[in-house]
Coordinates of C-alpha atoms in Angstrom, one line a residue:
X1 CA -9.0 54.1 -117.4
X2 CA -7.3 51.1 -118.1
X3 CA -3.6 51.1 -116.8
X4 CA -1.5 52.7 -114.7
X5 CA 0.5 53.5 -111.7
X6 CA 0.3 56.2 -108.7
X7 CA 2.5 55.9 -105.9
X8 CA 3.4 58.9 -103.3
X9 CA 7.0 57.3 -101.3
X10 CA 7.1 58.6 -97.6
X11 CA 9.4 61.0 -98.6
X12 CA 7.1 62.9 -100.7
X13 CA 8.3 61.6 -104.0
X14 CA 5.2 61.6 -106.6
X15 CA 5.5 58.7 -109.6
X16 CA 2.1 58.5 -111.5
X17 CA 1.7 57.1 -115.3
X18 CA -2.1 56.6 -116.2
X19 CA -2.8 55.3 -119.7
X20 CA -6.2 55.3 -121.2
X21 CA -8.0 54.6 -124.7
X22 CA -10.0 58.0 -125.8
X23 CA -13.7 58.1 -126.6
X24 CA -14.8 55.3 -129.3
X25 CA -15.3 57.9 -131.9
X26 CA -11.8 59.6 -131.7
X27 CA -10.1 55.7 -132.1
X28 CA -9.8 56.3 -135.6
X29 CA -7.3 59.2 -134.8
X30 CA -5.8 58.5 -131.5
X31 CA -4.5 55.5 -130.2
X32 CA -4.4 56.4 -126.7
X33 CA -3.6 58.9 -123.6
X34 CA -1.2 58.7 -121.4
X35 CA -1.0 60.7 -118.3
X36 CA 2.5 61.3 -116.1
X37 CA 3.3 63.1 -112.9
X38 CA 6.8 62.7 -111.0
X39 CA 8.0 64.9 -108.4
X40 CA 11.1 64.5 -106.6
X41 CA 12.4 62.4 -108.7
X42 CA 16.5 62.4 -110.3
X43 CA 16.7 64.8 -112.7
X44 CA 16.7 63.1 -116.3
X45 CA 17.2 63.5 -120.4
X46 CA 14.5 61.6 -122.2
X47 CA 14.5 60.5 -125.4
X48 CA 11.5 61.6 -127.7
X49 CA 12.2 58.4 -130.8
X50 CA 10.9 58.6 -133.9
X51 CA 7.7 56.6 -134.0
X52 CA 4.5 56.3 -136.2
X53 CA 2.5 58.9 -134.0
X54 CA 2.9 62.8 -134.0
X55 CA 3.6 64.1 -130.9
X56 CA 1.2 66.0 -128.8
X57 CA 1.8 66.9 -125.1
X58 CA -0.2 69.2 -122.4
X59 CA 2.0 70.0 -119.7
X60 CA 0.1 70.9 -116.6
X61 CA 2.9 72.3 -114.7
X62 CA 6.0 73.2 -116.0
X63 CA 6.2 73.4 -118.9
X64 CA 8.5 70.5 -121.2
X65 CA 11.7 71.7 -122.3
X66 CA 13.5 70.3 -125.4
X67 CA 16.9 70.4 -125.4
X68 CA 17.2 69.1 -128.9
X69 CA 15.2 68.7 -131.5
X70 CA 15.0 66.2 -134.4
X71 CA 16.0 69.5 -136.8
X72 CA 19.3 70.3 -135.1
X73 CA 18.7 73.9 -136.4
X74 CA 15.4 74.4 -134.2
X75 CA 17.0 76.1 -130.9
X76 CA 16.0 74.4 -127.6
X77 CA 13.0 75.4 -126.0
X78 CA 9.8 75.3 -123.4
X79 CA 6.5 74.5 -124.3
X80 CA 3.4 74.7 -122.5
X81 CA 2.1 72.4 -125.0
X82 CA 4.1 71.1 -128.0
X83 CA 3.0 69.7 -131.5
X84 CA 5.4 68.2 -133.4
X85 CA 5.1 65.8 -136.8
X86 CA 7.0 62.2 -138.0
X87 CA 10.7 62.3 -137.8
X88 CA 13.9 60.0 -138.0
X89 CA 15.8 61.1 -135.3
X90 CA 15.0 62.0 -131.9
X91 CA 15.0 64.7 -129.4
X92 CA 16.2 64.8 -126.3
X93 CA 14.0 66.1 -123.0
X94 CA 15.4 67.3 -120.0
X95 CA 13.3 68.1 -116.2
X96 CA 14.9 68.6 -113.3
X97 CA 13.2 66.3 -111.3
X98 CA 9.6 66.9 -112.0
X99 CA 7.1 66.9 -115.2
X100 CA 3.4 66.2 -115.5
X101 CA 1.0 66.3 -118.4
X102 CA -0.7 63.9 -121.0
X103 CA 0.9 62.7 -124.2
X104 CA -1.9 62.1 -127.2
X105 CA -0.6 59.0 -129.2
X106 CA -1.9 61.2 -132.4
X107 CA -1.9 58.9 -135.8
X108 CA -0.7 61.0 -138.8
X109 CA -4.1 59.2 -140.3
X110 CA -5.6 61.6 -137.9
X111 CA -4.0 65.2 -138.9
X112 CA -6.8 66.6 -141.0
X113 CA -9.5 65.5 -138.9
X114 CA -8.1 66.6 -135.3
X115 CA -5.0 69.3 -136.8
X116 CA -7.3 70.4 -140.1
X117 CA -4.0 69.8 -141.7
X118 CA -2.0 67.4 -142.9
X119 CA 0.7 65.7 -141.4
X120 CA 3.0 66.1 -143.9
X121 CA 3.0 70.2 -142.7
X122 CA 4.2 69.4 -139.6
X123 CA 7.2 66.6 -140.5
X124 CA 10.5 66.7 -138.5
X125 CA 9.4 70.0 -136.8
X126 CA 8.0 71.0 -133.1
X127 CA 6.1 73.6 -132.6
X128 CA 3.8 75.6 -129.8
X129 CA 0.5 73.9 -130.3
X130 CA -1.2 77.2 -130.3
X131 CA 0.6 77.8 -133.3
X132 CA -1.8 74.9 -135.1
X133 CA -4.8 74.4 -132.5
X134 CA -5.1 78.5 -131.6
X135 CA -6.9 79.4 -128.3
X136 CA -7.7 75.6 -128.2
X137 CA -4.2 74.5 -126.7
X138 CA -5.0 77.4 -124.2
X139 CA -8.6 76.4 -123.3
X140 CA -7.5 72.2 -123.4
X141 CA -4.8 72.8 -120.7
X142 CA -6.9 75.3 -118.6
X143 CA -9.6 72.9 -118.1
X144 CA -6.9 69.5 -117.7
X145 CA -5.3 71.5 -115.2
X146 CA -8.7 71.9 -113.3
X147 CA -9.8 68.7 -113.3
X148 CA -9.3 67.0 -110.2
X149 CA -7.8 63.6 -111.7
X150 CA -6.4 61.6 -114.3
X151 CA -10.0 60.1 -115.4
X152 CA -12.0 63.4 -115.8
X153 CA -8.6 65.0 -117.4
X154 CA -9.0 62.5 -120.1
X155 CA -12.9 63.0 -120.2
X156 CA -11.6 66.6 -121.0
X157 CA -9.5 65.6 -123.7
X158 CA -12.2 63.6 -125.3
X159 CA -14.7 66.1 -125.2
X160 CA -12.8 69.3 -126.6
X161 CA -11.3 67.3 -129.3
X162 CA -14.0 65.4 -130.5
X163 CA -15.5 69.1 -130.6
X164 CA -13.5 70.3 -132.9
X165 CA -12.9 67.5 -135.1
X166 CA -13.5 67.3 -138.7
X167 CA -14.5 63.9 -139.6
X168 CA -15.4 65.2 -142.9
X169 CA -11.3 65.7 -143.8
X170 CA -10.5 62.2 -144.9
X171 CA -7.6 60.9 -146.0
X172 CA -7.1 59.7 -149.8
X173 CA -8.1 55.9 -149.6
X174 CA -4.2 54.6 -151.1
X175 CA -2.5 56.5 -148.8
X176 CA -5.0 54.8 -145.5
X177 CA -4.3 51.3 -147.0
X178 CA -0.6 51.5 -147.9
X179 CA -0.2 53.2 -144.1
X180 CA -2.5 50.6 -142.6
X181 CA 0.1 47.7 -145.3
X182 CA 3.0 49.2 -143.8
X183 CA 1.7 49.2 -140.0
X184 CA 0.5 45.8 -140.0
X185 CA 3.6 44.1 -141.6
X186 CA 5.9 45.9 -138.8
X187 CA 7.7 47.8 -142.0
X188 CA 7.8 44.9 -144.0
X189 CA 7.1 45.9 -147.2
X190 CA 8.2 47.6 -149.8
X191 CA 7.2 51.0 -151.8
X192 CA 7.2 49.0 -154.7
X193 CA 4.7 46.5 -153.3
X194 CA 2.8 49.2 -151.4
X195 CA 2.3 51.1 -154.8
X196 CA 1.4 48.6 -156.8
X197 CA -1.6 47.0 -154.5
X198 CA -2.7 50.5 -154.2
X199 CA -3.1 51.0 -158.3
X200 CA -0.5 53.9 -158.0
X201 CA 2.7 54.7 -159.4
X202 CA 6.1 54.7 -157.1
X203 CA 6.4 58.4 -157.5
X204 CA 3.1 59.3 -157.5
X205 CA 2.4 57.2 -153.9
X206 CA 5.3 58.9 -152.4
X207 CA 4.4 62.3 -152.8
X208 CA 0.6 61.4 -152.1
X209 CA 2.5 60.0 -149.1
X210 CA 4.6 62.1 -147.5
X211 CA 1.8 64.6 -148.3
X212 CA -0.5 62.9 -145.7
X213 CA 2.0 61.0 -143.4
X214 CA 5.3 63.3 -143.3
X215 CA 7.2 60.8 -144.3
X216 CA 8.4 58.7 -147.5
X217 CA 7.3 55.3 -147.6
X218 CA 10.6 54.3 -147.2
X219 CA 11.1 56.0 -144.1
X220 CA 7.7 55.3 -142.8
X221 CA 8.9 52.0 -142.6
X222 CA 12.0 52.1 -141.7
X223 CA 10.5 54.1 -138.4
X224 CA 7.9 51.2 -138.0
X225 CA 10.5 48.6 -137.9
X226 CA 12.7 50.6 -135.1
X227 CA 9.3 51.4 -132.6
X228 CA 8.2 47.2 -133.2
X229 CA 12.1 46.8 -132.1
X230 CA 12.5 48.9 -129.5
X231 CA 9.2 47.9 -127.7
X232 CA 10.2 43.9 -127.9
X233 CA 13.6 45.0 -126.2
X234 CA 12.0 46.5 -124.0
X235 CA 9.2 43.3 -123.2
X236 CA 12.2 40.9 -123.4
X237 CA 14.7 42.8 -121.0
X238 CA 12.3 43.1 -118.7
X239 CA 11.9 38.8 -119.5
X240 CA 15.0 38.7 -118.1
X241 CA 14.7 39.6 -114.7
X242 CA 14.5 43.1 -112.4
X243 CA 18.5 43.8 -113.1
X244 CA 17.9 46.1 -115.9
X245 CA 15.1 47.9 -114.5
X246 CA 17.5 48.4 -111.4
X247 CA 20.0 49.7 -113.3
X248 CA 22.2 46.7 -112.0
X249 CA 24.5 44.9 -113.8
X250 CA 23.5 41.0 -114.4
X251 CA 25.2 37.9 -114.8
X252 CA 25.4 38.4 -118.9
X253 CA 27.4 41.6 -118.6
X254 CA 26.4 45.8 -118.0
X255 CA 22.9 46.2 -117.9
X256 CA 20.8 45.6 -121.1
X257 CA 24.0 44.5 -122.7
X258 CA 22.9 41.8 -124.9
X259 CA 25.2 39.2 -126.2
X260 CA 25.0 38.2 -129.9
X261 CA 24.3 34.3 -129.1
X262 CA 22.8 34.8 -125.7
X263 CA 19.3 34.1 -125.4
X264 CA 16.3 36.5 -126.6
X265 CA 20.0 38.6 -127.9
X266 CA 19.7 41.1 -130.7
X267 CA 20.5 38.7 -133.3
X268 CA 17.2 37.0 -132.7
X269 CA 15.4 40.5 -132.2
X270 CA 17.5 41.7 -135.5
X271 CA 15.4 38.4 -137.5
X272 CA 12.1 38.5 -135.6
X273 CA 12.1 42.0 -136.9
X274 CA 13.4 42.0 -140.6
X275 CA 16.7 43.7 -140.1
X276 CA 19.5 41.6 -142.0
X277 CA 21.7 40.8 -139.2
X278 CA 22.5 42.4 -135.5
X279 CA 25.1 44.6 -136.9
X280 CA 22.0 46.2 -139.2
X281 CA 20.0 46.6 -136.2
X282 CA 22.5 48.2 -134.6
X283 CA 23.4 51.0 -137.5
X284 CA 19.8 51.5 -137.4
X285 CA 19.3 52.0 -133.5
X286 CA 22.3 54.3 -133.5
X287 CA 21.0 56.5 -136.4
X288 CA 17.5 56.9 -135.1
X289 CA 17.9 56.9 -131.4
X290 CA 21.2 58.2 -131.5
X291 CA 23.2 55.6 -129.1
X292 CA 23.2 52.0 -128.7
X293 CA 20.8 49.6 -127.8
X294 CA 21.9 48.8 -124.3
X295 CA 22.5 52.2 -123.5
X296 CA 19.1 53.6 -124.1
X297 CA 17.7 50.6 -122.3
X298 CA 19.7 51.9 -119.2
X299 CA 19.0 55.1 -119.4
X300 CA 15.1 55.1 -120.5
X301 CA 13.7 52.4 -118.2
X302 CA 13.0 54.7 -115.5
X303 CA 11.3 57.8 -118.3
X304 CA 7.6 57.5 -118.6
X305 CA 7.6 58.8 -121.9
X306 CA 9.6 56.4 -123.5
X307 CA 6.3 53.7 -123.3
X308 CA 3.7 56.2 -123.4
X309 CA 2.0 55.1 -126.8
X310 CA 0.9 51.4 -127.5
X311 CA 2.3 50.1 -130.7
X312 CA 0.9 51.3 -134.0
X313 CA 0.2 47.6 -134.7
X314 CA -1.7 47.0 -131.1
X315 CA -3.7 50.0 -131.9
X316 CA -4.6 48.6 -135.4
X317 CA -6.2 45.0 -134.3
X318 CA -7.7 46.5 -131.5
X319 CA -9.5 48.9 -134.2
X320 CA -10.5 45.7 -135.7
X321 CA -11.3 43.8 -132.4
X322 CA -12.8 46.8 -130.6
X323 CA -10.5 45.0 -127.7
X324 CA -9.3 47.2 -124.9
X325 CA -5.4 46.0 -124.3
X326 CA -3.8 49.1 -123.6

């Protein structure tokens, strides 16, 4: 297990978030667990961003509803354990004060082998798991929900899935390296580039693409770009001091507000990410998360989920390092 907290307040108020890397033969596939529990706490709307891993959640309580979902035409709906592909705009989670299970930071690199499908079938949709894994959604939650904690739950995770994997279901080699291009430039480059180190033409990468990924190039890195910018927000509000985790107002203005010349401000965020200028950064938050920086700073901090995956690019070098950071 590698990170994590647990706390049980006086009052009875359970607040547990357990990350852990899976078993060195599913890191190819999955970049990581993590595992929540929170009881008596305010009830909250989370919101699921698009990122570069499909979601996968075991509830192993009640089960998670989705208010919205990236297709506005999907009606809402509870899942005991929900599968859902790449998308560019997010969903929005509701609990009334308590939620447990264990997100799987699945890679869309890992669909065939773990889904026996790929990605691309599952883009900009949720769905039941059982409707992809079968009786194995029923049989992974029975056992997590036996298991007695967080490090023999992910034991259980490691050892039905590597069960039924298919290593055998690979990927087509252009469409690993132009996903492992993108990933490792933070969604620097362009299809154009991407197709022509990979010896393919534009068209023909991008349906190869969204084929295996769910996503266009394009898009892919577009969504890159947001989840690297998101998570430095996140590392440099929290630079700044215990006012926006509070939820209190600082010095600088409302909390998470950042000022266009003020220190660590989302103009220099904006370049250290490739967007052209704040005002770009700031379209692009508002399409894909769906409000403003600084208010899904104050309203996330406190949502497990929001944090639960490391970074596509963490995941990478530590593929390469075989470094535990996570």
């Amino acid at each position: 297990m590698d990170s994590g907290r647990t706390a049980t307040a006086p009052s009875g108020v359970i607040d547990e978030a357990v990350q852990c890397l899976p078993a060195p033969a599913l890191r190819p596939y999955i970049a990581g667990y993590c595992g929540y529990r929170q009881d008596g706490v305010p009830p909250t709307r989370h919101r699921g961003m698009p990122s570069p891993f499909l979601t996968l959640i075991f509830t192993l309580d009640d089960p998670l509803t989705v208010e919205l979902h990236p297709d506005p035409r999907q009606a809402p709906a509870r899942y005991d354990a929900l599968l859902g592909g790449l998308h560019t705009t997010s969903a929005l989670i509701t609990h009334g004060g308590r939620q447990s299970g264990i997100q799987v930071a699945l890679s869309p690199l890992g669909a065939r082998a773990l889904l026996h499908l790929p990605a691309g079938e599952l883009a900009n949709a949720d769905l039941p798991a059982d409707a992809v894994l079968g009786r194995l959604a029923d049989e992974v939650r029975a056992r997590l929900r036996d298991a007695p904690d967080w490090q023999q739950r992910f034991a259980v995770l490691d050892r039905v899935l590597w069960r039924s994997a298919r290593p055998e279901s690979v990927v087509p080699p252009q469409v690993v390296r132009a996903w492992d291009l993108l990933v490792r430039s933070g969604g620097a480059m362009s299809a154009s580039v991407l197709a022509k180190d990979v010896g393919w033409s534009g068209r023909h990468l991008a349906g190869r693409f969204h084929t295996e990924i769910g996503l266009s190039p394009k898009a892919a890195a577009r969504v890159i770009r947001f989840d690297r910018a998101r998570r430095l927000l996140v590392v440099r509000a929290c630079g700044r001091g215990g006012d926006v985790l509070a939820g209190r107002d600082s010095a600088d203005g409302p909390a998470g507000a950042y000022r266009p010349g003020s220190p660590n401000g989302l103009a220099d965020l904006a370049a250290d990410c490739g967007y052209f200028d704040q005002a770009h950064l700031a379209r692009e938050f508002r399409s894909l998360a769906g409000c403003a920086p600084s208010r899904w700073l104050a309203e996330e901090f406190r949502n497990v989920q929001a944090f639960a995956a490391p970074s596509a690019a963490e995941w990478t070098a530590d593929e390469d390092s075989g470094a535990v950071h996570h």
